[in-house]
Short mmCIF file of C-alpha atoms and ligand atoms in Angstrom, two decimals:
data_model
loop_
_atom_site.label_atom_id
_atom_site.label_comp_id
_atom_site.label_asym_id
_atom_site.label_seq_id
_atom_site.Cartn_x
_atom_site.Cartn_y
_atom_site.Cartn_z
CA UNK H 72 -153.61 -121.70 129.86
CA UNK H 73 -153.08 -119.89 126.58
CA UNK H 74 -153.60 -120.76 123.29
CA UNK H 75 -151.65 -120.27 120.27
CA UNK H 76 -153.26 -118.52 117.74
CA UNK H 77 -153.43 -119.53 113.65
CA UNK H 78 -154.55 -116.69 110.97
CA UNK H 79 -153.69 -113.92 113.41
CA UNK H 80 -152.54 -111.67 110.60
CA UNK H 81 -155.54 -112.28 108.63
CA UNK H 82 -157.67 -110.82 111.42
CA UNK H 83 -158.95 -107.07 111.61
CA UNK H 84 -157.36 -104.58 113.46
CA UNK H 85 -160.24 -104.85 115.83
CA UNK H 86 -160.30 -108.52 115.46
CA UNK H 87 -156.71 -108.59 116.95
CA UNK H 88 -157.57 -105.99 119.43
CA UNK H 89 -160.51 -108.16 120.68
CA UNK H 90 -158.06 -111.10 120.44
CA UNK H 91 -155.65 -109.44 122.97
CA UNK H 92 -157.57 -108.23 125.41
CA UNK H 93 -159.32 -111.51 125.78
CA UNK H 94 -155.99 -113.73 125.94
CA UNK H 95 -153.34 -111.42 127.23
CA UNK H 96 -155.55 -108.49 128.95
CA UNK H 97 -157.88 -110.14 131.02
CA UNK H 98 -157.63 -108.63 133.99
CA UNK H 99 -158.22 -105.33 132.64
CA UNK H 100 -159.65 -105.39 128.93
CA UNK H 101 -160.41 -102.38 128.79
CA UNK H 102 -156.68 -101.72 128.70
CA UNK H 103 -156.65 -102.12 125.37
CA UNK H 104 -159.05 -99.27 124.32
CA UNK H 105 -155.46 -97.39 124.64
CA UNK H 106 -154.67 -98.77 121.19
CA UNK H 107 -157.34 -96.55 119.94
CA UNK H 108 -156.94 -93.46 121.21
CA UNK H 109 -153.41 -93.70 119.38
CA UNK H 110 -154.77 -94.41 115.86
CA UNK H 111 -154.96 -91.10 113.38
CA UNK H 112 -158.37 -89.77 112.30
CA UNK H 113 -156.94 -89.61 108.91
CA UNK H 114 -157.76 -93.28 107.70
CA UNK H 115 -155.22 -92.80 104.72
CA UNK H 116 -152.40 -91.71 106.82
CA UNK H 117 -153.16 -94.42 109.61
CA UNK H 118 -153.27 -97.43 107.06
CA UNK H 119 -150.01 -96.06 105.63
CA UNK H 120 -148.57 -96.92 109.21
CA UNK H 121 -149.89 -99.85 109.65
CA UNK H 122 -149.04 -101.30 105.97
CA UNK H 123 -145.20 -100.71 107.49
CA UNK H 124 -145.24 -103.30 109.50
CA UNK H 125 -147.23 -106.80 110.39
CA UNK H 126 -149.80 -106.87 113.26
CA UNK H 127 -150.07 -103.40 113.74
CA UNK H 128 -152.77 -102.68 115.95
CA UNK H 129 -151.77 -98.72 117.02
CA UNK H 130 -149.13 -95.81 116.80
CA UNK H 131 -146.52 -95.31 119.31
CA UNK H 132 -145.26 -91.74 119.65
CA UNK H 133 -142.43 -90.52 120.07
CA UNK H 134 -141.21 -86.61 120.20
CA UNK H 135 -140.05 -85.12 116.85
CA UNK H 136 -137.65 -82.02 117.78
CA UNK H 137 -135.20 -79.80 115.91
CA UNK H 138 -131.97 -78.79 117.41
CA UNK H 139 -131.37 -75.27 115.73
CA UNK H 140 -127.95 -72.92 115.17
CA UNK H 141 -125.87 -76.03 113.78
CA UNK H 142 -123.14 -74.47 111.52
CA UNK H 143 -121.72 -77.21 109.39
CA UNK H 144 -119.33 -76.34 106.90
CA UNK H 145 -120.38 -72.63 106.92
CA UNK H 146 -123.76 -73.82 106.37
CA UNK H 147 -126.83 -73.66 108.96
CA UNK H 148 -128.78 -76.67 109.94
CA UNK H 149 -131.40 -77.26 112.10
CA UNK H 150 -131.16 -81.11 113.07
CA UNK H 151 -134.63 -82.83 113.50
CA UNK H 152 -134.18 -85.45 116.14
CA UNK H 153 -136.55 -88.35 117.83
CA UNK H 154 -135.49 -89.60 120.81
CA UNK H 155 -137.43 -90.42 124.35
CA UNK H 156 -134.27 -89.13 126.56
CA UNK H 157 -135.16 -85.95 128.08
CA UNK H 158 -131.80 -84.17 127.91
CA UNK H 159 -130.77 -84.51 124.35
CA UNK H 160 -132.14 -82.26 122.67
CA UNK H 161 -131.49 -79.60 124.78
CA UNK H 162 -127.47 -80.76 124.70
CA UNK H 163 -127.57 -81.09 121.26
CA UNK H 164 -128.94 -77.36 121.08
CA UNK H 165 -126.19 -76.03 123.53
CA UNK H 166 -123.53 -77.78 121.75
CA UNK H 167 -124.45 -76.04 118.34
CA UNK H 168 -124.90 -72.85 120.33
CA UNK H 169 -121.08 -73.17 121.82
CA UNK H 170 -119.46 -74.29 118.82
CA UNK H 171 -121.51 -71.05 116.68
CA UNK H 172 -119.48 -69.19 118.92
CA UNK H 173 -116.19 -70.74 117.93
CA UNK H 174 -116.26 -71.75 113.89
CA UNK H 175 -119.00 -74.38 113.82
CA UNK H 176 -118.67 -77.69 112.73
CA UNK H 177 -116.38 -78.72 109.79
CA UNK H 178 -117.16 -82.13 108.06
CA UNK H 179 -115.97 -84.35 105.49
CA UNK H 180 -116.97 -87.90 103.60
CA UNK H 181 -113.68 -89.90 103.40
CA UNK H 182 -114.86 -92.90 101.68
CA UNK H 183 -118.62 -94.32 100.92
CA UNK H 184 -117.83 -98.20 99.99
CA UNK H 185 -120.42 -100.90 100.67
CA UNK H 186 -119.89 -104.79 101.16
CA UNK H 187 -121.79 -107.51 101.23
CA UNK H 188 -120.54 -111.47 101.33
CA UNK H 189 -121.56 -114.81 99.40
CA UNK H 190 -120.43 -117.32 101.86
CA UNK H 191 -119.86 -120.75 101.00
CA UNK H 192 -118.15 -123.92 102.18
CA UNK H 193 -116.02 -125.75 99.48
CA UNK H 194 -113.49 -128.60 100.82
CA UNK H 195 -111.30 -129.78 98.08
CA UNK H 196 -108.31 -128.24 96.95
CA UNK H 197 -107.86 -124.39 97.31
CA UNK H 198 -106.16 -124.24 94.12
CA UNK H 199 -108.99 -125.29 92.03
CA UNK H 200 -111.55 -123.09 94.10
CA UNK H 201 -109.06 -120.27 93.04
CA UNK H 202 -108.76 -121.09 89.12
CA UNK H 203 -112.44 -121.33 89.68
CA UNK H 204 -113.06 -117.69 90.27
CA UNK H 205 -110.86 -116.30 88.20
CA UNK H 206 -112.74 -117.93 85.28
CA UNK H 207 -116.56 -117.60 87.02
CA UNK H 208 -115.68 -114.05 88.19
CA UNK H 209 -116.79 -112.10 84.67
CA UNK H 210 -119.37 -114.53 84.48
CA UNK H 211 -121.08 -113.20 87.81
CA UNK H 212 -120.56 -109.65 86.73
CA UNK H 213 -122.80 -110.07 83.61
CA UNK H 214 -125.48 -111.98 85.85
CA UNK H 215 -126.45 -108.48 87.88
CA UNK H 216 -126.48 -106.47 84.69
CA UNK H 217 -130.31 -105.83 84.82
CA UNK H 218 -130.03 -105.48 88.49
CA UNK H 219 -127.34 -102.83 88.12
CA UNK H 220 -128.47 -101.12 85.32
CA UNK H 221 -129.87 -97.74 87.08
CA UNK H 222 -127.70 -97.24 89.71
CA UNK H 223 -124.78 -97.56 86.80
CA UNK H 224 -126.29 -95.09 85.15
CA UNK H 225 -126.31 -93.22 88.35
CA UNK H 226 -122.65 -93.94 89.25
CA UNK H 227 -122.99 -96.78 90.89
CA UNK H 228 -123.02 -100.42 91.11
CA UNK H 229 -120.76 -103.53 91.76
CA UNK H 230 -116.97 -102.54 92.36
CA UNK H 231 -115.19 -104.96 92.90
CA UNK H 232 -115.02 -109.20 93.81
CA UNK H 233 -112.77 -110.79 95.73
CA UNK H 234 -112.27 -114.91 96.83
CA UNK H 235 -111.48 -114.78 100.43
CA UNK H 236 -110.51 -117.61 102.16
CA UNK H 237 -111.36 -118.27 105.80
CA UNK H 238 -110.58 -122.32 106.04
CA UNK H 239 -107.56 -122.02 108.62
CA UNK H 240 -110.59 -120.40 110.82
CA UNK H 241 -113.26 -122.62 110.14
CA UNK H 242 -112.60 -125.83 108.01
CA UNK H 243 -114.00 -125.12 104.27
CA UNK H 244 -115.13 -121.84 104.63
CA UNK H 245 -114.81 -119.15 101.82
CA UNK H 246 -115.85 -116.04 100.93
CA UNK H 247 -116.48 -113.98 98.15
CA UNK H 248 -116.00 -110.17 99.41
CA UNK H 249 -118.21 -107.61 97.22
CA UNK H 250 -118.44 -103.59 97.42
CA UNK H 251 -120.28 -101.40 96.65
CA UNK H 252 -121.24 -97.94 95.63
CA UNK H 253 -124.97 -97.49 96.58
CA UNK H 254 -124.82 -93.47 96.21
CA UNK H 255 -128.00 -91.69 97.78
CA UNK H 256 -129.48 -95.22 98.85
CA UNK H 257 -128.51 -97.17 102.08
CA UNK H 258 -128.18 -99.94 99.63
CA UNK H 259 -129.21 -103.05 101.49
CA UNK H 260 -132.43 -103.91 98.92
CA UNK H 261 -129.67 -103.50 96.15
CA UNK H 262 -126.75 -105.29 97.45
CA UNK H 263 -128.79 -108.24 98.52
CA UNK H 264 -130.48 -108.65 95.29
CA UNK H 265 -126.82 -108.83 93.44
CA UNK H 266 -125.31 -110.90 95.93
CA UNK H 267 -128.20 -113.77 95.63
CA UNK H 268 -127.86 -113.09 92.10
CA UNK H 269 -124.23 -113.87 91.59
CA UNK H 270 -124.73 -116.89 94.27
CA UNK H 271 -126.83 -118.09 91.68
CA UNK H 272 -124.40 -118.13 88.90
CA UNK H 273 -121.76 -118.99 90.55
CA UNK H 274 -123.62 -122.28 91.59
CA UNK H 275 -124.52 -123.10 88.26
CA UNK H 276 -121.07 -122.19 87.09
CA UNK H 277 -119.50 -125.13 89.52
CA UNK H 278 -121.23 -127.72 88.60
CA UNK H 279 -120.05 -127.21 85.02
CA UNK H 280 -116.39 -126.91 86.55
CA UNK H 281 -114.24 -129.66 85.21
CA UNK H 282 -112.16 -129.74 88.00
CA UNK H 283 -114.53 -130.13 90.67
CA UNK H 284 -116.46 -132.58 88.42
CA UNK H 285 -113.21 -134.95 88.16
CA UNK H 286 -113.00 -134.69 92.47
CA UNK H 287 -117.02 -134.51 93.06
CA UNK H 288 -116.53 -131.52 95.24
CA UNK H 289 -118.69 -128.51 94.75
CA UNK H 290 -118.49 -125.08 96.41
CA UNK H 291 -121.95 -124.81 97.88
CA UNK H 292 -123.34 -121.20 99.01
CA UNK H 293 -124.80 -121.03 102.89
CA UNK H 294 -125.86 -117.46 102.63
CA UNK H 295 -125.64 -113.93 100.66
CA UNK H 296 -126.22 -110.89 102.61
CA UNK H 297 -124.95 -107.45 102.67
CA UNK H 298 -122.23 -106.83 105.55
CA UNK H 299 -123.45 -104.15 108.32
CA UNK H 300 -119.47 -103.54 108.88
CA UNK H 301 -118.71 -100.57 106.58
CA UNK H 302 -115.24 -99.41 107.66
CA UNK H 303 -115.24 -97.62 104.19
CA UNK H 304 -117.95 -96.04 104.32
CA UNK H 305 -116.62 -93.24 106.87
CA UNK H 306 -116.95 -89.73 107.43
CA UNK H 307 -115.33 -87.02 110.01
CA UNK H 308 -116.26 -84.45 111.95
CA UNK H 309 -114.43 -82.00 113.75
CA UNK H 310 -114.67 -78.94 115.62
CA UNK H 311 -111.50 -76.66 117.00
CA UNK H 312 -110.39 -73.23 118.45
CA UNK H 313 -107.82 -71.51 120.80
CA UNK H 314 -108.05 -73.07 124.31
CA UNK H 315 -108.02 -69.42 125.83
CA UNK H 316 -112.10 -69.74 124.20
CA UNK H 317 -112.57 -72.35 126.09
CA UNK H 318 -112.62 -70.11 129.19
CA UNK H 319 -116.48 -69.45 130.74
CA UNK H 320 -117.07 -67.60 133.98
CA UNK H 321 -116.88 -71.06 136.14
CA UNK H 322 -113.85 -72.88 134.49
CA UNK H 323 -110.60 -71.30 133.14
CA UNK H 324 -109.69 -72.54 129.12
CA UNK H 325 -106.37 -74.33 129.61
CA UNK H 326 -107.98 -76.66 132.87
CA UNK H 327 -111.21 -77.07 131.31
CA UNK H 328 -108.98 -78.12 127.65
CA UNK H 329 -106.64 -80.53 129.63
CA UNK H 330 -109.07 -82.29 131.83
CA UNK H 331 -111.66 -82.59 128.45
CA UNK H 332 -108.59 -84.71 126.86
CA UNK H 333 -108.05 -86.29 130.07
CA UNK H 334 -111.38 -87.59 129.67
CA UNK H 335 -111.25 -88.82 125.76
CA UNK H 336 -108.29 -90.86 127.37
CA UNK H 337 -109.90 -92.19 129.83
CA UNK H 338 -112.59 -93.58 127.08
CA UNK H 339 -109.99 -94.52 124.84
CA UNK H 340 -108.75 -96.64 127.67
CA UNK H 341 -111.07 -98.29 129.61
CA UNK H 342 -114.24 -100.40 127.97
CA UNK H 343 -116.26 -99.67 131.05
CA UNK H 344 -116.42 -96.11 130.35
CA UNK H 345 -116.11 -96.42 126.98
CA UNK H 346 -119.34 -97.59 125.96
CA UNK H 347 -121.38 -95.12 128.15
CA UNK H 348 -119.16 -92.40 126.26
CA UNK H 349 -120.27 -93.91 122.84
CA UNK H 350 -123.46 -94.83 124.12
CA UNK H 351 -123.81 -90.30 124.81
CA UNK H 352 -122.22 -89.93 120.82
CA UNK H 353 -125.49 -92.24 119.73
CA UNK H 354 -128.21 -90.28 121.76
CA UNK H 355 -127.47 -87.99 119.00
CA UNK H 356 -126.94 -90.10 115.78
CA UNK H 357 -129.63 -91.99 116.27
CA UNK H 358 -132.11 -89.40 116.84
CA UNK H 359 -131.46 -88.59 113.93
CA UNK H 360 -131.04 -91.48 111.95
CA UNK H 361 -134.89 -91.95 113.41
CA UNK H 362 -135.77 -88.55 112.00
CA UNK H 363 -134.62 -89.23 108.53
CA UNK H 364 -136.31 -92.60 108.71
CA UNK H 365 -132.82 -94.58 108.55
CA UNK H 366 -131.69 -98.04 110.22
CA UNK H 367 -130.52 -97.56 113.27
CA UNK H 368 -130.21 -101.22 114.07
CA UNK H 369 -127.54 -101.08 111.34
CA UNK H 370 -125.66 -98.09 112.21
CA UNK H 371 -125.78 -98.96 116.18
CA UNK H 372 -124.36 -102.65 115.16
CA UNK H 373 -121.63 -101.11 112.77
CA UNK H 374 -120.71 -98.69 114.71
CA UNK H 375 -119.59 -100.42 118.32
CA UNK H 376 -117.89 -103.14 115.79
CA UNK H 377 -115.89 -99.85 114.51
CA UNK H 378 -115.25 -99.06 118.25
CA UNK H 379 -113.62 -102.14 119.19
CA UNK H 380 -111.43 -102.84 115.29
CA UNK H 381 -108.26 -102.62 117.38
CA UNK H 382 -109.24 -105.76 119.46
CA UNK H 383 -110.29 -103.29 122.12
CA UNK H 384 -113.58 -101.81 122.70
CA UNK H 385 -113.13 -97.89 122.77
CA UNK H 386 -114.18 -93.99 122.55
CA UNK H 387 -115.11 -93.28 119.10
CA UNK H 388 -114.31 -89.32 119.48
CA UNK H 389 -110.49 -87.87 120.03
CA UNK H 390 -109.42 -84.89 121.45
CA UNK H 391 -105.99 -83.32 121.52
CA UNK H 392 -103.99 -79.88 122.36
CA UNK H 393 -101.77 -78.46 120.18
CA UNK H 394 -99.85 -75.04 120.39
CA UNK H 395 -103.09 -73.75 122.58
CA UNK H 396 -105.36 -75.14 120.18
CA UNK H 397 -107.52 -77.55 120.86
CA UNK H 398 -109.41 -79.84 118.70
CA UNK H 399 -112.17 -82.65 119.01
CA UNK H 400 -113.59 -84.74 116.38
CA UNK H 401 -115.57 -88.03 115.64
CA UNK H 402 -114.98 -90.80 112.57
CA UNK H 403 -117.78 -92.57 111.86
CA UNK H 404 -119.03 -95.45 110.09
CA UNK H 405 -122.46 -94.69 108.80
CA UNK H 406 -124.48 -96.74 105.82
CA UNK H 407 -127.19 -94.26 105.55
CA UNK H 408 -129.89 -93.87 102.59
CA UNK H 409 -132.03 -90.54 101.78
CA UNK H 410 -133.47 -91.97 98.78
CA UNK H 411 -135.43 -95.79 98.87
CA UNK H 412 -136.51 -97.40 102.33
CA UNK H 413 -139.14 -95.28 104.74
CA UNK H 414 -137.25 -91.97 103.75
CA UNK H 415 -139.81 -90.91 101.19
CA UNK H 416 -143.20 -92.81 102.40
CA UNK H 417 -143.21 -91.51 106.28
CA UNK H 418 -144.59 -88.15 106.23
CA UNK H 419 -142.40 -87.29 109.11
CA UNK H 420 -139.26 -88.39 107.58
CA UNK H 421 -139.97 -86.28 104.03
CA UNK H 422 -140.49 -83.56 106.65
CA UNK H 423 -137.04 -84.22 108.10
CA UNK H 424 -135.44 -84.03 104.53
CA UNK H 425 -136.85 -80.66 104.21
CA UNK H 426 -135.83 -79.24 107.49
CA UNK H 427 -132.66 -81.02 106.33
CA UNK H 428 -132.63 -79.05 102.92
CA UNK H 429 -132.92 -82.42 101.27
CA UNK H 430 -129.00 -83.71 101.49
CA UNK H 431 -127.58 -86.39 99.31
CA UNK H 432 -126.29 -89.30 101.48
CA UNK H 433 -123.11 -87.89 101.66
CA UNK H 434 -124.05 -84.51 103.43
CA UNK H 435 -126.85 -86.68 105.98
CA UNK H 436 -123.49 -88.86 106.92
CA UNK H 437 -121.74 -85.52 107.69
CA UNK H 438 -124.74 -84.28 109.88
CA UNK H 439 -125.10 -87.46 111.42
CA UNK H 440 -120.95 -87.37 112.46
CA UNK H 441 -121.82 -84.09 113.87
CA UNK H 442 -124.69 -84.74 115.89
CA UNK H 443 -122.76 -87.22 117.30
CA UNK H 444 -119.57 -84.98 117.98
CA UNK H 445 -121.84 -82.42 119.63
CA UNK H 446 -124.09 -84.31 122.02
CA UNK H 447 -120.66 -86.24 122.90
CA UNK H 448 -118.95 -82.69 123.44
CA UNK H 449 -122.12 -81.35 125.57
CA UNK H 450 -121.85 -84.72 127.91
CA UNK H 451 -118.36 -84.81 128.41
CA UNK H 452 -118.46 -80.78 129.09
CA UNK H 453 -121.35 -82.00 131.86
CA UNK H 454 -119.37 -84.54 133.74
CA UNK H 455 -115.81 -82.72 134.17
CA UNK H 456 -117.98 -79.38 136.01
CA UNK H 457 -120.94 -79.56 136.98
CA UNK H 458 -121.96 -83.21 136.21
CA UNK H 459 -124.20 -85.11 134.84
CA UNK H 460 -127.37 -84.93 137.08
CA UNK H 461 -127.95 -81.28 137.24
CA UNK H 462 -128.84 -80.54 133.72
CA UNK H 463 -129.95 -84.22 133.21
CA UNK H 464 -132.84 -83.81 136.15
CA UNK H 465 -133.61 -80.20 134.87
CA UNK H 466 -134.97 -81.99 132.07
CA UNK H 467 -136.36 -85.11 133.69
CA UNK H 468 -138.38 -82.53 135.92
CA UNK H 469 -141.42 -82.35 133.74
CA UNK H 470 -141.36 -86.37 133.14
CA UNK H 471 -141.57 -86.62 136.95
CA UNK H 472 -144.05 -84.11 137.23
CA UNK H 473 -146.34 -85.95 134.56
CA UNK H 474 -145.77 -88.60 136.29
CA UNK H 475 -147.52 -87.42 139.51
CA UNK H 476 -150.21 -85.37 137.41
CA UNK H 477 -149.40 -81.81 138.06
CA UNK H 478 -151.56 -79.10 136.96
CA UNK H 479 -150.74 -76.48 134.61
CA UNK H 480 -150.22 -74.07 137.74
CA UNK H 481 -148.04 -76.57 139.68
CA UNK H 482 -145.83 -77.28 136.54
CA UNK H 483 -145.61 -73.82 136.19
CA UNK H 484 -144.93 -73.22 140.31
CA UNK H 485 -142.13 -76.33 139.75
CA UNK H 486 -140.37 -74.97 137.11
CA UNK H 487 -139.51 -71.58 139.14
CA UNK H 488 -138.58 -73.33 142.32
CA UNK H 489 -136.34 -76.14 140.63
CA UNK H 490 -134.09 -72.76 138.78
CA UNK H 491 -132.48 -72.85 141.94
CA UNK H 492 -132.71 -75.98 143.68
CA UNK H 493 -131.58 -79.36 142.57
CA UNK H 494 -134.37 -82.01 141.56
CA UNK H 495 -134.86 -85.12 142.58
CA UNK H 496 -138.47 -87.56 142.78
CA UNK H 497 -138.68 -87.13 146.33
CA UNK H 498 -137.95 -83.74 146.60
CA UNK H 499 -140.85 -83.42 143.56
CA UNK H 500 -143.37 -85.38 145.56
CA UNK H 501 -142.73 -83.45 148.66
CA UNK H 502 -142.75 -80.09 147.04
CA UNK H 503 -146.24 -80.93 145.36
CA UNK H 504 -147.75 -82.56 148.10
CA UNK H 505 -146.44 -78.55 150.38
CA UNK H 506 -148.68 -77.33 146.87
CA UNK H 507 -151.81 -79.42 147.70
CA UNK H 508 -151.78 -78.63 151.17
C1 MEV P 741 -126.76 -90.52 128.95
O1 MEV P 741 -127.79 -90.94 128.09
C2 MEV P 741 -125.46 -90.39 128.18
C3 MEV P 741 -124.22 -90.08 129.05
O2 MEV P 741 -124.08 -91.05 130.06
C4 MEV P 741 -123.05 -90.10 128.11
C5 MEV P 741 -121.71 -90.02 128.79
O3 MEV P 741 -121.56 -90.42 129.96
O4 MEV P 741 -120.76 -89.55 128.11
C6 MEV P 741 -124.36 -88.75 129.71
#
């Protein structure tokens, strides 16, 4: 039987290593050599990576790629993405590459509040809870002035605080509702400092409250944290043209227009198909929320709340026709940082920022929106003509013939033969096994 461990983060890397191979690798210790080969030669650069995090005992890779020829507000990106799915870069690239054609991209930031929430229970009388914040309110300002003092001289800072009250939900249960303007930082470090700040103060503050002194009830604070929600912090992106430029050698403009809104509908519609249509937009956010060294915990989590504010889960992108012209276009809800966080200590992220022509927050939320609009565009294009499989298996091909260790001269033998015919793993295996023959 196993045994649990005590000290295991004060162990050595190879200490740990040892550790797991004898308790968890047995069978094959050797198994664990594997967590070598991934470490960097460059000491400096490997304990950088493994200060991120606790327990580190390797790297795991993952492809860094660029999507070129995006044309975003008459500007040209190219959008450095990190994803494991074989297809999306190369969707992502054809997306930019049709929309070139037609106007690019046009993006804008409609609002960039934060929140965050000091929740507390309090069970006497609302009225008193009410004077009570009216009076503590200033008083809970003034506490975060240190915290707040250089991102107000930024901009920033605290906007605004509201009392909410939740008790016909959940008996004594209040809120108080702050926002935010976090500028070029995602914000969470910031927000959660003032929050636990003014929780602080506006503990003290109670028990000094006459009228909660002459009942013996006290508002008492369960938790401060910053909300993941950010409804107003949204941005749009959109891209349009004459349906008749829709038209391509296998499909004719008006069809291909009609049945591409038919299909927005049918996401709009039905959950089901709903999340595998938003689940397409995120391929391409969060690539490259991962290149730019974001959260994408926090975006993914706000963003399917977004999808289902209306009580119903459904397609974040819209589509419509309108006097032959039709237009597509995303609204997101992104909480994204490009100062503070991993953005400036990963040497791949800094890298991304370059490539990205260092944007402020504002202009990474409207590349993000886009991203998503165009890898959403390129799937949806897929499954109304050709579907889904042939371009997804053109890229899977090389995957599957890793997989089964092709040589150089096979890959190369594959590629040629799969131009015309359609892949699948069997008809891989068979085709090498004709090759080794
Ligand atoms: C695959 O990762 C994503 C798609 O399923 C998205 C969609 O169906 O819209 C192709």
């Amino acid at each position: 039987m196993k045994q649990p461990v005590s000290g295991f983060s004060k162990k050595s890397k190879l200490e740990k290593i040892e550790w797991l191979a004898e308790n968890y690798l047995s069978n094959n210790p050797s198994s664990a050599q594997n967590l070598k080969k991934y470490w960097n030669e460059d000491d400096q650069l490997q304990q950088l990576h493994d200060d991120f995090i606790e327990n580190t005992l390797s790297n795991y890779y993952l492809p860094f790629a660029i999507a070129p020829n995006f044309l975003i507000n008459g500007k040209f990106y190219a959008l450095p993405m990190v994803t494991e799915e074989s297809s999306v870069v190369a969707a992502a690239s054809n997306a930019a590459k049709f929309w070139l054609e037609r106007g690019g991209f046009k993006a804008e930031v409609i609002s960039t509040e934060k929140n965050g929430q000091i929740h507390f229970n309090f069970y006497g009388n609302e009225k008193s809870i009410e004077a009570f914040f009216e009076i503590v309110k200033p008083k809970l300002i003034e506490s975060i002035q240190s915290i707040e003092k250089n991102m107000k001289s930024r901009g920033g800072g605290l906007l605004e605080l509201s009392l909410v009250d939740k008790s016909h939900i959940l008996e004594g249960y209040f809120y108080i509702h702050a926002t935010f303007e976090t500028l070029d930082a995602m914000g969470a470090n910031f927000i959660n400092s003032c929050l636990e700040r003014m929780a602080q103060t506006f503990e003290e503050e109670a028990r000094r409250f006459e009228a909660f002194q002459k009942d013996e009830v006290f508002p008492e604070v369960v938790m401060s944290i910053l909300s993941n929600y950010v409804p107003e912090c949204l941005v749009r992106a959109e891209v349009s043209c004459k349906i008749d430029e829709l038209t391509s050698k296998n499909y004719d403009g008006k069809q291909f227009a009609e049945k591409f809104v038919r299909a927005i509908e049918i996401a709009k519609t039905e959950t089901r198909r709903a999340v595998t249509h938003n689940k397409g937009i995120m391929n391409g956010v969060d690539a490259v929320v991962l290149a730019t060294g974001n959260d994408f915990r926090a975006v993914e989590a706000c963003v399917h709340a977004y999808a289902a504010r209306n009580s119903y889960y459904g397609s974040l992108t819209h589509a419509k026709i309108e006097n032959d012209i039709f237009t597509f276009w995303i609204e997101l809800p992104l909480a994204v940082g490009t100062v503070g966080g991993l953005t400036s200590l990963h040497p791949l992220t800094k890298l991304a920022f370059e490539i990205l022509q260092k944007p402020d927050a504002k202009e990474l939320m409207k590349i993000l929106a886009v991203a998503g609009l165009a890898q959403n565009f390129a799937a949806v294009r897929s499954l109304i003509t050709t579907g889904i499989q042939k371009g997804h298996m053109k890229m899977h091909l090389m995957n599957i013939l890793n997989q089964l260790q092709a040589t150089k001269q096979e890959k190369e033998k594959a590629l040629d033969y799969y131009k015309e015919n359609a892949v699948s793993h069997n008809s891989v295996t068979s085709f090498l096994k004709n090759l080794r023959k």
